[in-house]
mmCIF file of C-alpha atoms and ligand atoms in Angstrom:
data_model
loop_
_atom_site.group_PDB
_atom_site.id
_atom_site.type_symbol
_atom_site.label_atom_id
_atom_site.label_comp_id
_atom_site.label_asym_id
_atom_site.label_seq_id
_atom_site.Cartn_x
_atom_site.Cartn_y
_atom_site.Cartn_z
ATOM 1 C CA UNK K 1096 16.693 8.565 5.401
ATOM 2 C CA UNK K 1097 18.516 7.188 2.396
ATOM 3 C CA UNK K 1098 16.640 5.485 -0.434
ATOM 4 C CA UNK K 1099 17.193 1.827 -1.158
ATOM 5 C CA UNK K 1100 17.317 0.926 2.531
ATOM 6 C CA UNK K 1101 16.510 -2.706 3.340
ATOM 7 C CA UNK K 1102 14.309 -3.600 6.288
ATOM 8 C CA UNK K 1103 17.350 -5.234 7.915
ATOM 9 C CA UNK K 1104 19.363 -2.015 7.674
ATOM 10 C CA UNK K 1105 16.351 -0.010 8.901
ATOM 11 C CA UNK K 1106 15.978 -2.221 11.992
ATOM 12 C CA UNK K 1107 19.716 -2.155 12.786
ATOM 13 C CA UNK K 1108 19.827 1.648 12.460
ATOM 14 C CA UNK K 1109 16.764 2.001 14.718
ATOM 15 C CA UNK K 1110 18.394 -0.281 17.275
ATOM 16 C CA UNK K 1111 21.300 2.195 17.539
ATOM 17 C CA UNK K 1112 18.846 4.766 18.978
ATOM 18 C CA UNK K 1113 18.575 2.576 22.072
ATOM 19 C CA UNK K 1114 21.928 2.284 23.786
ATOM 20 C CA UNK K 1115 20.621 -0.461 26.089
ATOM 21 C CA UNK K 1116 19.275 -2.574 23.212
ATOM 22 C CA UNK K 1117 20.463 -6.177 23.205
ATOM 23 C CA UNK K 1118 19.517 -6.905 19.599
ATOM 24 C CA UNK K 1119 16.739 -9.289 20.696
ATOM 25 C CA UNK K 1120 13.955 -7.116 19.326
ATOM 26 C CA UNK K 1121 15.774 -6.660 16.013
ATOM 27 C CA UNK K 1122 16.291 -10.417 15.799
ATOM 28 C CA UNK K 1123 12.617 -11.052 16.594
ATOM 29 C CA UNK K 1124 11.472 -8.767 13.786
ATOM 30 C CA UNK K 1125 13.951 -10.433 11.486
ATOM 31 C CA UNK K 1126 12.301 -13.758 12.348
ATOM 32 C CA UNK K 1127 8.905 -12.300 11.434
ATOM 33 C CA UNK K 1128 10.340 -11.040 8.129
ATOM 34 C CA UNK K 1129 11.677 -14.518 7.276
ATOM 35 C CA UNK K 1130 8.320 -16.143 8.131
ATOM 36 C CA UNK K 1131 6.428 -13.636 5.975
ATOM 37 C CA UNK K 1132 8.764 -14.238 3.019
ATOM 38 C CA UNK K 1133 8.083 -17.971 3.328
ATOM 39 C CA UNK K 1134 4.311 -17.379 3.560
ATOM 40 C CA UNK K 1135 4.453 -15.013 0.557
ATOM 41 C CA UNK K 1136 6.165 -17.788 -1.419
ATOM 42 C CA UNK K 1137 3.558 -20.359 -0.393
ATOM 43 C CA UNK K 1138 0.625 -18.042 -1.189
ATOM 44 C CA UNK K 1139 2.204 -17.216 -4.538
ATOM 45 C CA UNK K 1140 2.715 -20.864 -5.539
ATOM 46 C CA UNK K 1141 -0.361 -22.327 -3.802
ATOM 47 C CA UNK K 1142 -2.179 -23.314 -6.994
ATOM 48 C CA UNK K 1143 0.973 -24.895 -8.419
ATOM 49 C CA UNK K 1144 1.891 -26.967 -5.384
ATOM 50 C CA UNK K 1145 -1.675 -27.999 -4.526
ATOM 51 C CA UNK K 1146 -2.214 -26.142 -1.252
ATOM 52 C CA UNK K 1147 -5.340 -24.154 -2.098
ATOM 53 C CA UNK K 1148 -8.598 -25.242 -0.439
ATOM 54 C CA UNK K 1149 -9.611 -26.328 3.030
ATOM 55 C CA UNK K 1150 -8.246 -28.776 5.574
ATOM 56 C CA UNK K 1151 -10.661 -31.221 7.222
ATOM 57 C CA UNK K 1152 -10.043 -29.373 10.497
ATOM 58 C CA UNK K 1153 -11.606 -26.403 12.284
ATOM 59 C CA UNK K 1154 -9.768 -23.924 14.494
ATOM 60 C CA UNK K 1155 -10.769 -23.142 18.083
ATOM 61 C CA UNK K 1156 -13.299 -20.606 16.815
ATOM 62 C CA UNK K 1157 -15.128 -23.210 14.762
ATOM 63 C CA UNK K 1158 -13.860 -21.805 11.467
ATOM 64 C CA UNK K 1159 -12.801 -24.164 8.670
ATOM 65 C CA UNK K 1160 -9.001 -24.002 8.363
ATOM 66 C CA UNK K 1161 -7.547 -23.481 4.918
ATOM 67 C CA UNK K 1162 -4.437 -25.493 4.093
ATOM 68 C CA UNK K 1163 -2.542 -22.216 3.919
ATOM 69 C CA UNK K 1164 -3.790 -21.173 7.399
ATOM 70 C CA UNK K 1165 -2.080 -24.254 8.794
ATOM 71 C CA UNK K 1166 1.084 -23.818 6.681
ATOM 72 C CA UNK K 1167 1.394 -20.120 7.576
ATOM 73 C CA UNK K 1168 0.949 -20.881 11.266
ATOM 74 C CA UNK K 1169 3.720 -23.480 11.049
ATOM 75 C CA UNK K 1170 6.048 -21.082 9.225
ATOM 76 C CA UNK K 1171 5.549 -18.422 11.917
ATOM 77 C CA UNK K 1172 6.303 -20.903 14.699
ATOM 78 C CA UNK K 1173 9.319 -22.443 12.907
ATOM 79 C CA UNK K 1174 10.835 -19.067 12.132
ATOM 80 C CA UNK K 1175 10.389 -17.686 15.652
ATOM 81 C CA UNK K 1176 10.659 -20.459 18.263
ATOM 82 C CA UNK K 1177 14.440 -21.010 18.125
ATOM 83 C CA UNK K 1178 15.677 -17.421 18.357
ATOM 84 C CA UNK K 1179 15.823 -16.971 22.136
ATOM 85 C CA UNK K 1180 13.899 -13.677 22.105
ATOM 86 C CA UNK K 1181 10.379 -15.008 22.801
ATOM 87 C CA UNK K 1182 8.743 -16.219 25.997
ATOM 88 C CA UNK K 1183 5.751 -17.530 24.048
ATOM 89 C CA UNK K 1184 3.438 -17.117 21.077
ATOM 90 C CA UNK K 1185 -0.332 -16.989 20.552
ATOM 91 C CA UNK K 1186 -2.061 -17.571 17.243
ATOM 92 C CA UNK K 1187 -5.532 -17.475 15.740
ATOM 93 C CA UNK K 1188 -4.936 -21.096 14.762
ATOM 94 C CA UNK K 1189 -3.876 -22.343 18.237
ATOM 95 C CA UNK K 1190 -6.376 -22.850 21.055
ATOM 96 C CA UNK K 1191 -3.963 -21.907 23.833
ATOM 97 C CA UNK K 1192 -0.611 -20.136 23.846
ATOM 98 C CA UNK K 1193 2.411 -21.840 22.315
ATOM 99 C CA UNK K 1194 5.247 -22.651 24.730
ATOM 100 C CA UNK K 1195 8.803 -22.261 23.511
ATOM 101 C CA UNK K 1196 10.162 -25.856 23.404
ATOM 102 C CA UNK K 1197 12.631 -26.699 26.162
ATOM 103 C CA UNK K 1198 15.627 -27.069 23.846
ATOM 104 C CA UNK K 1199 15.471 -23.336 23.010
ATOM 105 C CA UNK K 1200 16.371 -20.309 25.087
ATOM 106 C CA UNK K 1201 13.431 -18.178 26.277
ATOM 107 C CA UNK K 1202 13.320 -14.418 25.890
ATOM 108 C CA UNK K 1203 11.614 -11.199 26.913
ATOM 109 C CA UNK K 1204 8.907 -10.824 24.296
ATOM 110 C CA UNK K 1205 5.505 -12.279 23.441
ATOM 111 C CA UNK K 1206 4.075 -12.341 19.941
ATOM 112 C CA UNK K 1207 0.462 -12.792 18.858
ATOM 113 C CA UNK K 1208 -0.479 -13.341 15.237
ATOM 114 C CA UNK K 1209 -3.142 -14.037 12.668
ATOM 115 C CA UNK K 1210 -0.954 -16.142 10.360
ATOM 116 C CA UNK K 1211 -3.168 -15.649 7.315
ATOM 117 C CA UNK K 1212 -5.890 -13.029 7.463
ATOM 118 C CA UNK K 1213 -8.553 -13.114 4.769
ATOM 119 C CA UNK K 1214 -7.811 -16.748 3.956
ATOM 120 C CA UNK K 1215 -11.347 -17.308 2.653
ATOM 121 C CA UNK K 1216 -10.187 -15.165 -0.301
ATOM 122 C CA UNK K 1217 -7.273 -17.421 -1.261
ATOM 123 C CA UNK K 1218 -9.031 -19.616 -3.800
ATOM 124 C CA UNK K 1219 -10.181 -16.440 -5.607
ATOM 125 C CA UNK K 1220 -6.592 -15.086 -5.728
ATOM 126 C CA UNK K 1221 -7.534 -12.023 -3.658
ATOM 127 C CA UNK K 1222 -5.065 -10.345 -1.277
ATOM 128 C CA UNK K 1223 -4.393 -11.821 2.158
ATOM 129 C CA UNK K 1224 -1.919 -10.956 4.913
ATOM 130 C CA UNK K 1225 -0.206 -11.835 8.194
ATOM 131 C CA UNK K 1226 -0.950 -9.591 11.208
ATOM 132 C CA UNK K 1227 1.215 -9.509 14.353
ATOM 133 C CA UNK K 1228 1.417 -7.798 17.732
ATOM 134 C CA UNK K 1229 4.440 -7.799 20.073
ATOM 135 C CA UNK K 1230 4.217 -7.401 23.860
ATOM 136 C CA UNK K 1231 6.716 -7.643 26.711
ATOM 137 C CA UNK K 1232 6.572 -10.881 28.688
ATOM 138 C CA UNK K 1233 6.188 -10.705 32.474
ATOM 139 C CA UNK K 1234 9.621 -11.021 34.076
ATOM 140 C CA UNK K 1235 10.825 -14.006 36.045
ATOM 141 C CA UNK K 1236 8.239 -16.583 34.923
ATOM 142 C CA UNK K 1237 9.654 -19.893 33.694
ATOM 143 C CA UNK K 1238 6.474 -20.813 31.798
ATOM 144 C CA UNK K 1239 4.118 -18.486 30.067
ATOM 145 C CA UNK K 1240 0.319 -18.882 30.232
ATOM 146 C CA UNK K 1241 -2.613 -17.410 28.288
ATOM 147 C CA UNK K 1242 -3.198 -14.760 30.971
ATOM 148 C CA UNK K 1243 0.257 -13.262 30.297
ATOM 149 C CA UNK K 1244 -0.899 -12.221 26.826
ATOM 150 C CA UNK K 1245 -4.033 -10.435 28.075
ATOM 151 C CA UNK K 1246 -2.509 -6.946 28.059
ATOM 152 C CA UNK K 1247 -4.369 -3.981 26.547
ATOM 153 C CA UNK K 1248 -3.258 -2.788 23.094
ATOM 154 C CA UNK K 1249 -1.603 0.268 24.646
ATOM 155 C CA UNK K 1250 1.097 -2.127 25.920
ATOM 156 C CA UNK K 1251 2.125 -3.224 22.403
ATOM 157 C CA UNK K 1252 5.784 -2.452 21.649
ATOM 158 C CA UNK K 1253 5.339 -3.190 17.963
ATOM 159 C CA UNK K 1254 2.555 -4.024 15.525
ATOM 160 C CA UNK K 1255 2.611 -4.839 11.860
ATOM 161 C CA UNK K 1256 1.255 -6.753 8.951
ATOM 162 C CA UNK K 1257 2.576 -8.226 5.746
ATOM 163 C CA UNK K 1258 0.195 -7.990 2.798
ATOM 164 C CA UNK K 1259 0.311 -10.640 0.067
ATOM 165 C CA UNK K 1260 -1.123 -8.654 -2.822
ATOM 166 C CA UNK K 1261 0.125 -7.707 -6.273
ATOM 167 C CA UNK K 1262 3.203 -6.704 -4.256
ATOM 168 C CA UNK K 1263 4.233 -8.170 -0.896
ATOM 169 C CA UNK K 1264 4.396 -5.238 1.526
ATOM 170 C CA UNK K 1265 5.427 -5.196 5.213
ATOM 171 C CA UNK K 1266 3.973 -2.365 7.289
ATOM 172 C CA UNK K 1267 5.477 -1.758 10.727
ATOM 173 C CA UNK K 1268 5.190 0.512 13.730
ATOM 174 C CA UNK K 1269 7.207 0.545 16.941
ATOM 175 C CA UNK K 1270 5.331 3.589 18.238
ATOM 176 C CA UNK K 1271 7.245 6.180 16.223
ATOM 177 C CA UNK K 1272 5.167 6.382 13.064
ATOM 178 C CA UNK K 1273 4.414 3.846 10.364
ATOM 179 C CA UNK K 1274 6.738 2.688 7.587
ATOM 180 C CA UNK K 1275 6.196 0.328 4.652
ATOM 181 C CA UNK K 1276 8.673 -2.017 2.972
ATOM 182 C CA UNK K 1277 8.124 -3.743 -0.373
ATOM 183 C CA UNK K 1278 9.576 -7.181 -1.133
ATOM 184 C CA UNK K 1279 11.949 -7.295 -4.097
ATOM 185 C CA UNK K 1280 11.592 -10.965 -5.032
ATOM 186 C CA UNK K 1281 14.764 -10.947 -7.157
ATOM 187 C CA UNK K 1282 16.859 -9.882 -4.170
ATOM 188 C CA UNK K 1283 14.733 -11.555 -1.483
ATOM 189 C CA UNK K 1284 14.736 -8.388 0.656
ATOM 190 C CA UNK K 1285 12.136 -5.852 1.733
ATOM 191 C CA UNK K 1286 13.045 -2.246 0.834
ATOM 192 C CA UNK K 1287 11.716 0.880 2.535
ATOM 193 C CA UNK K 1288 9.141 2.315 0.119
ATOM 194 C CA UNK K 1289 6.999 4.606 2.296
ATOM 195 C CA UNK K 1290 8.135 6.585 5.318
ATOM 196 C CA UNK K 1291 5.992 8.027 8.094
ATOM 197 C CA UNK K 1292 2.633 7.229 6.476
ATOM 198 C CA UNK K 1293 -0.201 9.624 7.398
ATOM 199 C CA UNK K 1294 -3.933 8.950 6.943
ATOM 200 C CA UNK K 1295 -6.008 11.898 5.678
ATOM 201 C CA UNK K 1296 -8.352 13.065 8.460
ATOM 202 C CA UNK K 1297 -11.311 13.290 6.085
ATOM 203 C CA UNK K 1298 -12.649 10.667 3.733
ATOM 204 C CA UNK K 1299 -15.612 9.968 1.499
ATOM 205 C CA UNK K 1300 -15.048 6.199 1.354
ATOM 206 C CA UNK K 1301 -16.387 3.566 3.743
ATOM 207 C CA UNK K 1302 -15.927 -0.209 4.056
ATOM 208 C CA UNK K 1303 -18.500 -2.422 5.755
ATOM 209 C CA UNK K 1304 -20.138 -5.780 5.013
ATOM 210 C CA UNK K 1305 -23.557 -4.424 4.053
ATOM 211 C CA UNK K 1306 -25.146 -7.896 4.072
ATOM 212 C CA UNK K 1307 -25.255 -7.503 7.871
ATOM 213 C CA UNK K 1308 -27.164 -4.209 7.734
ATOM 214 C CA UNK K 1309 -30.380 -5.591 9.225
ATOM 215 C CA UNK K 1310 -28.384 -6.563 12.338
ATOM 216 C CA UNK K 1311 -26.580 -3.218 12.831
ATOM 217 C CA UNK K 1312 -27.105 -1.036 15.900
ATOM 218 C CA UNK K 1313 -28.801 2.372 15.336
ATOM 219 C CA UNK K 1314 -25.594 4.542 15.368
ATOM 220 C CA UNK K 1315 -23.983 2.470 12.599
ATOM 221 C CA UNK K 1316 -27.199 2.295 10.603
ATOM 222 C CA UNK K 1317 -27.580 6.068 10.868
ATOM 223 C CA UNK K 1318 -23.987 6.700 9.741
ATOM 224 C CA UNK K 1319 -24.215 4.407 6.693
ATOM 225 C CA UNK K 1320 -27.709 5.667 5.749
ATOM 226 C CA UNK K 1321 -26.333 9.213 5.753
ATOM 227 C CA UNK K 1322 -23.404 8.167 3.530
ATOM 228 C CA UNK K 1323 -25.734 6.361 1.133
ATOM 229 C CA UNK K 1324 -28.062 9.377 0.885
ATOM 230 C CA UNK K 1325 -25.203 11.246 -0.775
ATOM 231 C CA UNK K 1326 -25.749 14.795 -1.992
ATOM 232 C CA UNK K 1327 -29.450 14.542 -1.115
ATOM 233 C CA UNK K 1328 -28.794 13.578 2.526
ATOM 234 C CA UNK K 1329 -27.546 15.427 5.625
ATOM 235 C CA UNK K 1330 -23.885 15.019 4.614
ATOM 236 C CA UNK K 1331 -24.508 16.767 1.292
ATOM 237 C CA UNK K 1332 -21.816 14.659 -0.425
ATOM 238 C CA UNK K 1333 -21.578 11.375 -2.283
ATOM 239 C CA UNK K 1334 -19.676 8.500 -0.662
ATOM 240 C CA UNK K 1335 -17.935 5.527 -2.226
ATOM 241 C CA UNK K 1336 -17.922 1.967 -0.833
ATOM 242 C CA UNK K 1337 -15.300 -0.829 -0.819
ATOM 243 C CA UNK K 1338 -15.286 -4.299 0.794
ATOM 244 C CA UNK K 1339 -12.421 -6.722 0.117
ATOM 245 C CA UNK K 1340 -13.192 -9.045 3.071
ATOM 246 C CA UNK K 1341 -9.468 -9.105 3.922
ATOM 247 C CA UNK K 1342 -8.826 -6.729 6.807
ATOM 248 C CA UNK K 1343 -5.179 -6.342 5.786
ATOM 249 C CA UNK K 1344 -6.192 -5.105 2.337
ATOM 250 C CA UNK K 1345 -8.757 -2.672 3.789
ATOM 251 C CA UNK K 1346 -6.222 -1.231 6.237
ATOM 252 C CA UNK K 1347 -3.634 -0.917 3.498
ATOM 253 C CA UNK K 1348 -6.092 1.005 1.329
ATOM 254 C CA UNK K 1349 -6.906 3.316 4.252
ATOM 255 C CA UNK K 1350 -3.181 3.964 4.830
ATOM 256 C CA UNK K 1351 -2.781 4.804 1.150
ATOM 257 C CA UNK K 1352 -5.770 7.132 0.663
ATOM 258 C CA UNK K 1353 -7.895 7.343 3.808
ATOM 259 C CA UNK K 1354 -11.265 5.750 4.515
ATOM 260 C CA UNK K 1355 -13.290 4.272 7.344
ATOM 261 C CA UNK K 1356 -13.500 0.529 8.035
ATOM 262 C CA UNK K 1357 -16.190 -0.980 10.221
ATOM 263 C CA UNK K 1358 -16.938 -4.438 11.518
ATOM 264 C CA UNK K 1359 -19.281 -3.203 14.244
ATOM 265 C CA UNK K 1360 -21.143 -4.987 16.984
ATOM 266 C CA UNK K 1361 -24.381 -6.422 15.583
ATOM 267 C CA UNK K 1362 -27.266 -8.594 16.716
ATOM 268 C CA UNK K 1363 -26.610 -11.466 14.275
ATOM 269 C CA UNK K 1364 -25.124 -13.709 16.969
ATOM 270 C CA UNK K 1365 -25.576 -12.197 20.447
ATOM 271 C CA UNK K 1366 -22.752 -14.389 21.798
ATOM 272 C CA UNK K 1367 -20.256 -12.508 19.607
ATOM 273 C CA UNK K 1368 -19.667 -8.795 20.269
ATOM 274 C CA UNK K 1369 -18.080 -8.425 16.836
ATOM 275 C CA UNK K 1370 -16.415 -10.445 14.085
ATOM 276 C CA UNK K 1371 -12.767 -9.494 14.459
ATOM 277 C CA UNK K 1372 -10.412 -10.670 17.168
ATOM 278 C CA UNK K 1373 -9.026 -8.162 19.669
ATOM 279 C CA UNK K 1374 -5.573 -9.612 20.264
ATOM 280 C CA UNK K 1375 -4.272 -10.363 16.775
ATOM 281 C CA UNK K 1376 -6.475 -8.283 14.466
ATOM 282 C CA UNK K 1377 -8.016 -5.246 16.188
ATOM 283 C CA UNK K 1378 -5.147 -4.254 18.518
ATOM 284 C CA UNK K 1379 -2.254 -4.372 16.034
ATOM 285 C CA UNK K 1380 -4.305 -2.650 13.329
ATOM 286 C CA UNK K 1381 -5.422 0.001 15.840
ATOM 287 C CA UNK K 1382 -1.811 0.759 16.773
ATOM 288 C CA UNK K 1383 -0.882 1.157 13.099
ATOM 289 C CA UNK K 1384 -3.916 3.347 12.375
ATOM 290 C CA UNK K 1385 -3.338 5.584 15.420
ATOM 291 C CA UNK K 1386 0.378 5.876 14.658
ATOM 292 C CA UNK K 1387 -0.579 7.066 11.175
ATOM 293 C CA UNK K 1388 -2.848 9.772 12.621
ATOM 294 C CA UNK K 1389 -6.137 7.863 12.365
ATOM 295 C CA UNK K 1390 -8.528 6.748 15.103
ATOM 296 C CA UNK K 1391 -9.824 3.373 16.272
ATOM 297 C CA UNK K 1392 -12.791 2.616 18.501
ATOM 298 C CA UNK K 1393 -15.346 -0.017 19.424
ATOM 299 C CA UNK K 1394 -17.912 2.784 19.111
ATOM 300 C CA UNK K 1395 -17.935 3.027 22.895
ATOM 301 C CA UNK K 1396 -14.227 3.353 23.661
ATOM 302 C CA UNK K 1397 -10.704 3.217 22.286
ATOM 303 C CA UNK K 1398 -9.921 -0.345 21.145
ATOM 304 C CA UNK K 1399 -6.381 -0.264 22.549
ATOM 305 C CA UNK K 1400 -7.785 0.443 26.028
ATOM 306 C CA UNK K 1401 -10.052 -2.615 26.111
ATOM 307 C CA UNK K 1402 -8.914 -4.961 28.907
ATOM 308 C CA UNK K 1403 -8.633 -8.360 27.180
ATOM 309 C CA UNK K 1404 -10.392 -11.333 28.747
ATOM 310 C CA UNK K 1405 -9.442 -14.102 26.343
ATOM 311 C CA UNK K 1406 -6.939 -14.844 23.579
ATOM 312 C CA UNK K 1407 -9.659 -15.205 20.960
ATOM 313 C CA UNK K 1408 -11.989 -12.478 22.230
ATOM 314 C CA UNK K 1409 -13.899 -10.547 19.557
ATOM 315 C CA UNK K 1410 -14.512 -6.796 19.493
ATOM 316 C CA UNK K 1411 -16.459 -4.305 17.408
ATOM 317 C CA UNK K 1412 -14.023 -2.405 15.146
ATOM 318 C CA UNK K 1413 -14.447 1.093 13.696
ATOM 319 C CA UNK K 1414 -11.218 2.658 12.443
ATOM 320 C CA UNK K 1415 -9.606 4.903 9.863
ATOM 321 C CA UNK K 1416 -9.763 8.601 8.974
ATOM 322 C CA UNK K 1417 -10.083 10.510 12.222
ATOM 323 C CA UNK K 1418 -12.982 12.841 11.517
ATOM 324 C CA UNK K 1419 -15.289 10.075 10.250
ATOM 325 C CA UNK K 1420 -14.396 7.724 13.141
ATOM 326 C CA UNK K 1421 -15.099 10.581 15.580
ATOM 327 C CA UNK K 1422 -18.469 11.126 13.895
ATOM 328 C CA UNK K 1423 -19.464 7.451 14.344
ATOM 329 C CA UNK K 1424 -18.315 7.660 17.987
ATOM 330 C CA UNK K 1425 -20.478 10.749 18.524
ATOM 331 C CA UNK K 1426 -23.507 8.876 17.105
ATOM 332 C CA UNK K 1427 -22.841 6.136 19.698
ATOM 333 C CA UNK K 1428 -22.703 8.749 22.458
ATOM 334 C CA UNK K 1429 -25.999 10.401 21.526
HETATM 335 P P1 AHG V 2088 -9.640 -14.615 8.889
HETATM 336 O O1 AHG V 2088 -9.484 -14.979 7.446
HETATM 337 O O2 AHG V 2088 -8.314 -14.495 9.604
HETATM 338 O O3 AHG V 2088 -10.625 -15.483 9.622
HETATM 339 O O4 AHG V 2088 -10.216 -13.108 8.987
HETATM 340 C C1 AHG V 2088 -11.129 -12.624 8.052
HETATM 341 C C2 AHG V 2088 -11.734 -11.359 8.591
HETATM 342 C C3 AHG V 2088 -11.183 -10.079 8.054
HETATM 343 O O5 AHG V 2088 -9.997 -10.146 7.365
HETATM 344 C C4 AHG V 2088 -12.266 -9.528 7.186
HETATM 345 O O6 AHG V 2088 -12.322 -8.148 7.344
HETATM 346 C C5 AHG V 2088 -13.511 -10.198 7.666
HETATM 347 O O7 AHG V 2088 -13.114 -11.374 8.303
HETATM 348 C C6 AHG V 2088 -14.446 -10.528 6.546
HETATM 349 O O8 AHG V 2088 -15.665 -10.874 7.064
HETATM 350 P P2 AHG V 2088 -16.918 -11.231 6.123
HETATM 351 O O9 AHG V 2088 -16.683 -12.619 5.632
HETATM 352 O O10 AHG V 2088 -18.090 -11.120 7.048
HETATM 353 O O11 AHG V 2088 -16.990 -10.222 5.007
HETATM 354 MN MN1 MN V 2089 -8.083 -12.554 10.283
HETATM 355 MN MN1 MN V 2090 -6.599 -15.911 9.795
#
């Protein structure tokens, strides 16, 4: 593939591989790209235009909404609702699915998104991101409902995220590998910067919120204890630890150099089987990780095979370098 390719050119060239393609999918991704550029601008200028900090509102999950959560959600909806390619949307910030307003044409796809992941980091100027997952809509239904989104992750036709870090980077998969595009702010376009990303199968770096350790289940506790024991423990090697508290940033680090990320099931709040949400965090990130040669599990099964029961359902998440994820899985099986 030639260097200097824009994401628009990349999507148009990919579309040519499908003779039956209508251009709807390409247009949908273009809408996501526009939304993410707008969000990147807002995140970048937040301190200057007075949109750091929290709203007075909470989202459906009882989490305080940041001003930028609300703005990012609006930008996603505004950029995507008019295009005629979507049958509906679902968002972390919306209690139920979003219907395409009547004045717009409806289309064949569904999108789910976390408009701004890691938003608790915004005031500290730490990286955040937008995560999205695209599914096919059921055919012949005039109005979409929440149940139409409850498809396992294996049904995703595309998954991606845009990271708002020192550089703004869009990472995408349509099931044929993972590619990354970096925003050139002077031009206003994303350029292909990494092709067919592969995650090393081995790693000596883990990411977990260790403040929850007293609530972990035995397999996770065993795995982390063995890492912490270093050269004196059963692994016979020292491990390194990272925790950004922005899933997008953790996944991006794992794509760049390997690693294992865990937000496992714990006993802190028995009503929640994990912290992260299946539909717009765990599933899209699992598709990206698997497409890059990594693995992704709840500890008890492949995340993308979990049958969803609700839009905001939470799941345990263990993903990253294959051999370490397989090891944690084997500890769960013992
Ligand atoms: P969100 O900001 O969309 O609510 O998601 C934050 C998530 C995820 O990005 C991160 O890995 C995790 O929450 C951090 O959890 P802790 O605050 O427990 O570290
Ligand atoms: Mn999130
Ligand atoms: Mn969020």
